[in-house]
Amino acid sequence: MLIQAAANEWKVPASECSAANSVITHQASGRNTTYGKVAEAAAKLEAPKDIKLKDPKDWKIAGRGLKRLDTADKLTGKQLYGIDIKMPGMLVAAIKDSPVRTGKIKSFDAARSLACPVSRRWCRSAIRASR
């Protein structure tokens, strides 16, 4: 449908167009476009009744392992996550939930918590979300 949308735009037969690496090309005219540029037009086309599937031996991504580009940074601790970001004056909230489903707080010393120089306030919620 993406090829057909590009062919319609160029007013050429779809059979003269080819697709590779997210680019549709019409060799005879030298024109090319990306999947993203014709996606909206392709979505308006009627889906074909008979679809010829690609042979699995011709697959480039599906069925093959791909190298993860972020693995080394995660293993070495170099990877940054949202929780790692610190901005000047930024406050952080923390929620502590019971490790067991029906657990309840036995005791809590608010004064001790607030004695910490970075502590601003605390609150205890009596609301239990259903799990």
mmCIF file with all atom_site columns, C-alpha atoms in Angstrom:
data_model
loop_
_atom_site.group_PDB
_atom_site.id
_atom_site.type_symbol
_atom_site.label_atom_id
_atom_site.label_alt_id
_atom_site.label_comp_id
_atom_site.label_asym_id
_atom_site.label_entity_id
_atom_site.label_seq_id
_atom_site.pdbx_PDB_ins_code
_atom_site.Cartn_x
_atom_site.Cartn_y
_atom_site.Cartn_z
_atom_site.occupancy
_atom_site.B_iso_or_equiv
_atom_site.pdbx_formal_charge
_atom_site.auth_seq_id
_atom_site.auth_comp_id
_atom_site.auth_asym_id
_atom_site.auth_atom_id
_atom_site.pdbx_PDB_model_num
ATOM 1   C CA . MET A 1 1   ? 0.000  0.000   0.000   1.00 0.00 ? 1   MET A CA 1
ATOM 2   C CA . LEU A 1 2   ? 2.948  2.324   0.637   1.00 0.00 ? 2   LEU A CA 1
ATOM 3   C CA . ILE A 1 3   ? 4.353  1.566   -2.819  1.00 0.00 ? 3   ILE A CA 1
ATOM 4   C CA . GLN A 1 4   ? 0.914  2.068   -4.373  1.00 0.00 ? 4   GLN A CA 1
ATOM 5   C CA . ALA A 1 5   ? 0.550  5.442   -2.628  1.00 0.00 ? 5   ALA A CA 1
ATOM 6   C CA . ALA A 1 6   ? 3.927  6.589   -3.966  1.00 0.00 ? 6   ALA A CA 1
ATOM 7   C CA . ALA A 1 7   ? 3.107  5.287   -7.455  1.00 0.00 ? 7   ALA A CA 1
ATOM 8   C CA . ASN A 1 8   ? -0.215 7.146   -7.400  1.00 0.00 ? 8   ASN A CA 1
ATOM 9   C CA . GLU A 1 9   ? 1.560  10.358  -6.426  1.00 0.00 ? 9   GLU A CA 1
ATOM 10  C CA . TRP A 1 10  ? 4.092  9.920   -9.252  1.00 0.00 ? 10  TRP A CA 1
ATOM 11  C CA . LYS A 1 11  ? 1.430  8.657   -11.713 1.00 0.00 ? 11  LYS A CA 1
ATOM 12  C CA . VAL A 1 12  ? 3.453  5.530   -12.542 1.00 0.00 ? 12  VAL A CA 1
ATOM 13  C CA . PRO A 1 13  ? 2.604  1.815   -12.245 1.00 0.00 ? 13  PRO A CA 1
ATOM 14  C CA . ALA A 1 14  ? 3.328  0.368   -8.787  1.00 0.00 ? 14  ALA A CA 1
ATOM 15  C CA . SER A 1 15  ? 5.098  -2.540  -10.509 1.00 0.00 ? 15  SER A CA 1
ATOM 16  C CA . GLU A 1 16  ? 7.848  -0.106  -11.573 1.00 0.00 ? 16  GLU A CA 1
ATOM 17  C CA . CYS A 1 17  ? 8.544  0.901   -7.964  1.00 0.00 ? 17  CYS A CA 1
ATOM 18  C CA . SER A 1 18  ? 10.621 -0.882  -5.342  1.00 0.00 ? 18  SER A CA 1
ATOM 19  C CA . ALA A 1 19  ? 11.052 -0.513  -1.588  1.00 0.00 ? 19  ALA A CA 1
ATOM 20  C CA . ALA A 1 20  ? 14.114 -1.035  0.587   1.00 0.00 ? 20  ALA A CA 1
ATOM 21  C CA . ASN A 1 21  ? 15.311 0.417   3.892   1.00 0.00 ? 21  ASN A CA 1
ATOM 22  C CA . SER A 1 22  ? 12.123 2.484   4.363   1.00 0.00 ? 22  SER A CA 1
ATOM 23  C CA . VAL A 1 23  ? 12.526 4.199   0.976   1.00 0.00 ? 23  VAL A CA 1
ATOM 24  C CA . ILE A 1 24  ? 10.329 3.738   -2.103  1.00 0.00 ? 24  ILE A CA 1
ATOM 25  C CA . THR A 1 25  ? 12.094 4.274   -5.433  1.00 0.00 ? 25  THR A CA 1
ATOM 26  C CA . HIS A 1 26  ? 10.979 4.642   -9.036  1.00 0.00 ? 26  HIS A CA 1
ATOM 27  C CA . GLN A 1 27  ? 14.141 3.776   -10.972 1.00 0.00 ? 27  GLN A CA 1
ATOM 28  C CA . ALA A 1 28  ? 13.018 5.097   -14.350 1.00 0.00 ? 28  ALA A CA 1
ATOM 29  C CA . SER A 1 29  ? 12.436 8.644   -13.079 1.00 0.00 ? 29  SER A CA 1
ATOM 30  C CA . GLY A 1 30  ? 14.958 8.582   -10.241 1.00 0.00 ? 30  GLY A CA 1
ATOM 31  C CA . ARG A 1 31  ? 12.276 9.647   -7.752  1.00 0.00 ? 31  ARG A CA 1
ATOM 32  C CA . ASN A 1 32  ? 12.206 8.361   -4.202  1.00 0.00 ? 32  ASN A CA 1
ATOM 33  C CA . THR A 1 33  ? 10.280 8.977   -1.009  1.00 0.00 ? 33  THR A CA 1
ATOM 34  C CA . THR A 1 34  ? 10.115 7.583   2.495   1.00 0.00 ? 34  THR A CA 1
ATOM 35  C CA . TYR A 1 35  ? 7.412  5.429   4.033   1.00 0.00 ? 35  TYR A CA 1
ATOM 36  C CA . GLY A 1 36  ? 6.514  8.234   6.419   1.00 0.00 ? 36  GLY A CA 1
ATOM 37  C CA . LYS A 1 37  ? 5.818  10.692  3.609   1.00 0.00 ? 37  LYS A CA 1
ATOM 38  C CA . VAL A 1 38  ? 3.273  8.419   1.926   1.00 0.00 ? 38  VAL A CA 1
ATOM 39  C CA . ALA A 1 39  ? 1.809  6.756   5.049   1.00 0.00 ? 39  ALA A CA 1
ATOM 40  C CA . GLU A 1 40  ? -1.223 9.058   5.246   1.00 0.00 ? 40  GLU A CA 1
ATOM 41  C CA . ALA A 1 41  ? -2.079 8.510   1.563   1.00 0.00 ? 41  ALA A CA 1
ATOM 42  C CA . ALA A 1 42  ? -1.524 4.747   1.945   1.00 0.00 ? 42  ALA A CA 1
ATOM 43  C CA . ALA A 1 43  ? -3.913 4.628   4.912   1.00 0.00 ? 43  ALA A CA 1
ATOM 44  C CA . LYS A 1 44  ? -6.685 5.943   2.663   1.00 0.00 ? 44  LYS A CA 1
ATOM 45  C CA . LEU A 1 45  ? -6.249 3.135   0.110   1.00 0.00 ? 45  LEU A CA 1
ATOM 46  C CA . GLU A 1 46  ? -8.368 0.010   0.228   1.00 0.00 ? 46  GLU A CA 1
ATOM 47  C CA . ALA A 1 47  ? -6.385 -2.921  1.583   1.00 0.00 ? 47  ALA A CA 1
ATOM 48  C CA . PRO A 1 48  ? -5.669 -5.581  -1.038  1.00 0.00 ? 48  PRO A CA 1
ATOM 49  C CA . LYS A 1 49  ? -7.627 -8.826  -0.749  1.00 0.00 ? 49  LYS A CA 1
ATOM 50  C CA . ASP A 1 50  ? -4.719 -11.088 -1.690  1.00 0.00 ? 50  ASP A CA 1
ATOM 51  C CA . ILE A 1 51  ? -1.396 -10.236 -0.059  1.00 0.00 ? 51  ILE A CA 1
ATOM 52  C CA . LYS A 1 52  ? 1.813  -11.941 -1.122  1.00 0.00 ? 52  LYS A CA 1
ATOM 53  C CA . LEU A 1 53  ? 3.996  -12.396 1.954   1.00 0.00 ? 53  LEU A CA 1
ATOM 54  C CA . LYS A 1 54  ? 7.766  -12.100 1.838   1.00 0.00 ? 54  LYS A CA 1
ATOM 55  C CA . ASP A 1 55  ? 9.672  -15.377 2.099   1.00 0.00 ? 55  ASP A CA 1
ATOM 56  C CA . PRO A 1 56  ? 11.226 -15.695 5.590   1.00 0.00 ? 56  PRO A CA 1
ATOM 57  C CA . LYS A 1 57  ? 14.679 -16.161 4.025   1.00 0.00 ? 57  LYS A CA 1
ATOM 58  C CA . ASP A 1 58  ? 14.364 -12.593 2.716   1.00 0.00 ? 58  ASP A CA 1
ATOM 59  C CA . TRP A 1 59  ? 13.536 -11.077 6.116   1.00 0.00 ? 59  TRP A CA 1
ATOM 60  C CA . LYS A 1 60  ? 16.062 -8.509  7.277   1.00 0.00 ? 60  LYS A CA 1
ATOM 61  C CA . ILE A 1 61  ? 14.907 -7.865  10.860  1.00 0.00 ? 61  ILE A CA 1
ATOM 62  C CA . ALA A 1 62  ? 12.157 -10.277 11.953  1.00 0.00 ? 62  ALA A CA 1
ATOM 63  C CA . GLY A 1 63  ? 13.497 -13.608 13.162  1.00 0.00 ? 63  GLY A CA 1
ATOM 64  C CA . ARG A 1 64  ? 17.029 -12.318 13.716  1.00 0.00 ? 64  ARG A CA 1
ATOM 65  C CA . GLY A 1 65  ? 18.740 -11.121 16.866  1.00 0.00 ? 65  GLY A CA 1
ATOM 66  C CA . LEU A 1 66  ? 19.748 -7.485  16.803  1.00 0.00 ? 66  LEU A CA 1
ATOM 67  C CA . LYS A 1 67  ? 22.583 -5.984  18.797  1.00 0.00 ? 67  LYS A CA 1
ATOM 68  C CA . ARG A 1 68  ? 21.307 -3.707  21.564  1.00 0.00 ? 68  ARG A CA 1
ATOM 69  C CA . LEU A 1 69  ? 23.172 -0.428  21.453  1.00 0.00 ? 69  LEU A CA 1
ATOM 70  C CA . ASP A 1 70  ? 22.474 0.428   25.103  1.00 0.00 ? 70  ASP A CA 1
ATOM 71  C CA . THR A 1 71  ? 23.747 -2.773  26.742  1.00 0.00 ? 71  THR A CA 1
ATOM 72  C CA . ALA A 1 72  ? 27.323 -1.628  27.450  1.00 0.00 ? 72  ALA A CA 1
ATOM 73  C CA . ASP A 1 73  ? 26.172 1.615   29.090  1.00 0.00 ? 73  ASP A CA 1
ATOM 74  C CA . LYS A 1 74  ? 23.664 -0.261  31.248  1.00 0.00 ? 74  LYS A CA 1
ATOM 75  C CA . LEU A 1 75  ? 26.274 -2.796  32.376  1.00 0.00 ? 75  LEU A CA 1
ATOM 76  C CA . THR A 1 76  ? 28.852 -0.148  33.278  1.00 0.00 ? 76  THR A CA 1
ATOM 77  C CA . GLY A 1 77  ? 26.408 2.207   35.011  1.00 0.00 ? 77  GLY A CA 1
ATOM 78  C CA . LYS A 1 78  ? 26.979 4.922   32.404  1.00 0.00 ? 78  LYS A CA 1
ATOM 79  C CA . GLN A 1 79  ? 23.329 4.824   31.221  1.00 0.00 ? 79  GLN A CA 1
ATOM 80  C CA . LEU A 1 80  ? 21.278 7.743   32.561  1.00 0.00 ? 80  LEU A CA 1
ATOM 81  C CA . TYR A 1 81  ? 17.671 7.294   33.631  1.00 0.00 ? 81  TYR A CA 1
ATOM 82  C CA . GLY A 1 82  ? 15.091 9.881   34.635  1.00 0.00 ? 82  GLY A CA 1
ATOM 83  C CA . ILE A 1 83  ? 15.752 9.189   38.318  1.00 0.00 ? 83  ILE A CA 1
ATOM 84  C CA . ASP A 1 84  ? 19.434 10.071  37.774  1.00 0.00 ? 84  ASP A CA 1
ATOM 85  C CA . ILE A 1 85  ? 18.669 13.648  36.719  1.00 0.00 ? 85  ILE A CA 1
ATOM 86  C CA . LYS A 1 86  ? 19.206 16.285  39.387  1.00 0.00 ? 86  LYS A CA 1
ATOM 87  C CA . MET A 1 87  ? 18.307 19.943  38.884  1.00 0.00 ? 87  MET A CA 1
ATOM 88  C CA . PRO A 1 88  ? 19.100 22.877  41.202  1.00 0.00 ? 88  PRO A CA 1
ATOM 89  C CA . GLY A 1 89  ? 16.431 23.157  43.898  1.00 0.00 ? 89  GLY A CA 1
ATOM 90  C CA . MET A 1 90  ? 14.726 19.979  42.740  1.00 0.00 ? 90  MET A CA 1
ATOM 91  C CA . LEU A 1 91  ? 12.666 18.067  45.309  1.00 0.00 ? 91  LEU A CA 1
ATOM 92  C CA . VAL A 1 92  ? 12.128 14.336  45.210  1.00 0.00 ? 92  VAL A CA 1
ATOM 93  C CA . ALA A 1 93  ? 9.135  12.400  46.490  1.00 0.00 ? 93  ALA A CA 1
ATOM 94  C CA . ALA A 1 94  ? 9.271  8.808   47.639  1.00 0.00 ? 94  ALA A CA 1
ATOM 95  C CA . ILE A 1 95  ? 6.437  6.363   48.244  1.00 0.00 ? 95  ILE A CA 1
ATOM 96  C CA . LYS A 1 96  ? 6.910  3.383   50.487  1.00 0.00 ? 96  LYS A CA 1
ATOM 97  C CA . ASP A 1 97  ? 4.404  0.585   50.145  1.00 0.00 ? 97  ASP A CA 1
ATOM 98  C CA . SER A 1 98  ? 4.133  -2.592  52.133  1.00 0.00 ? 98  SER A CA 1
ATOM 99  C CA . PRO A 1 99  ? 5.876  -5.580  50.575  1.00 0.00 ? 99  PRO A CA 1
ATOM 100 C CA . VAL A 1 100 ? 2.825  -7.697  51.443  1.00 0.00 ? 100 VAL A CA 1
ATOM 101 C CA . ARG A 1 101 ? -0.693 -7.174  50.153  1.00 0.00 ? 101 ARG A CA 1
ATOM 102 C CA . THR A 1 102 ? -2.465 -6.610  53.454  1.00 0.00 ? 102 THR A CA 1
ATOM 103 C CA . GLY A 1 103 ? 0.458  -5.011  55.325  1.00 0.00 ? 103 GLY A CA 1
ATOM 104 C CA . LYS A 1 104 ? -0.085 -2.012  57.573  1.00 0.00 ? 104 LYS A CA 1
ATOM 105 C CA . ILE A 1 105 ? 2.327  0.418   59.225  1.00 0.00 ? 105 ILE A CA 1
ATOM 106 C CA . LYS A 1 106 ? 3.026  -0.573  62.849  1.00 0.00 ? 106 LYS A CA 1
ATOM 107 C CA . SER A 1 107 ? 4.890  2.592   63.728  1.00 0.00 ? 107 SER A CA 1
ATOM 108 C CA . PHE A 1 108 ? 6.536  5.624   62.186  1.00 0.00 ? 108 PHE A CA 1
ATOM 109 C CA . ASP A 1 109 ? 8.569  8.394   63.793  1.00 0.00 ? 109 ASP A CA 1
ATOM 110 C CA . ALA A 1 110 ? 7.788  11.592  61.848  1.00 0.00 ? 110 ALA A CA 1
ATOM 111 C CA . ALA A 1 111 ? 10.101 13.721  64.010  1.00 0.00 ? 111 ALA A CA 1
ATOM 112 C CA . ARG A 1 112 ? 13.028 11.486  63.174  1.00 0.00 ? 112 ARG A CA 1
ATOM 113 C CA . SER A 1 113 ? 12.175 11.660  59.477  1.00 0.00 ? 113 SER A CA 1
ATOM 114 C CA . LEU A 1 114 ? 11.915 15.454  59.518  1.00 0.00 ? 114 LEU A CA 1
ATOM 115 C CA . ALA A 1 115 ? 15.252 15.750  61.382  1.00 0.00 ? 115 ALA A CA 1
ATOM 116 C CA . CYS A 1 116 ? 16.966 14.774  58.133  1.00 0.00 ? 116 CYS A CA 1
ATOM 117 C CA . PRO A 1 117 ? 18.299 18.036  56.572  1.00 0.00 ? 117 PRO A CA 1
ATOM 118 C CA . VAL A 1 118 ? 16.851 17.268  53.142  1.00 0.00 ? 118 VAL A CA 1
ATOM 119 C CA . SER A 1 119 ? 13.428 16.215  54.422  1.00 0.00 ? 119 SER A CA 1
ATOM 120 C CA . ARG A 1 120 ? 10.619 18.757  53.868  1.00 0.00 ? 120 ARG A CA 1
ATOM 121 C CA . ARG A 1 121 ? 7.465  16.951  54.999  1.00 0.00 ? 121 ARG A CA 1
ATOM 122 C CA . TRP A 1 122 ? 5.749  13.610  55.013  1.00 0.00 ? 122 TRP A CA 1
ATOM 123 C CA . CYS A 1 123 ? 2.221  12.351  54.864  1.00 0.00 ? 123 CYS A CA 1
ATOM 124 C CA . ARG A 1 124 ? 0.559  9.084   55.673  1.00 0.00 ? 124 ARG A CA 1
ATOM 125 C CA . SER A 1 125 ? -2.252 7.960   53.438  1.00 0.00 ? 125 SER A CA 1
ATOM 126 C CA . ALA A 1 126 ? -5.077 5.859   54.798  1.00 0.00 ? 126 ALA A CA 1
ATOM 127 C CA . ILE A 1 127 ? -6.312 5.232   51.280  1.00 0.00 ? 127 ILE A CA 1
ATOM 128 C CA . ARG A 1 128 ? -5.533 1.754   49.981  1.00 0.00 ? 128 ARG A CA 1
ATOM 129 C CA . ALA A 1 129 ? -5.672 1.195   46.278  1.00 0.00 ? 129 ALA A CA 1
ATOM 130 C CA . SER A 1 130 ? -7.272 -2.070  45.286  1.00 0.00 ? 130 SER A CA 1
ATOM 131 C CA . ARG A 1 131 ? -4.820 -4.467  43.724  1.00 0.00 ? 131 ARG A CA 1
#
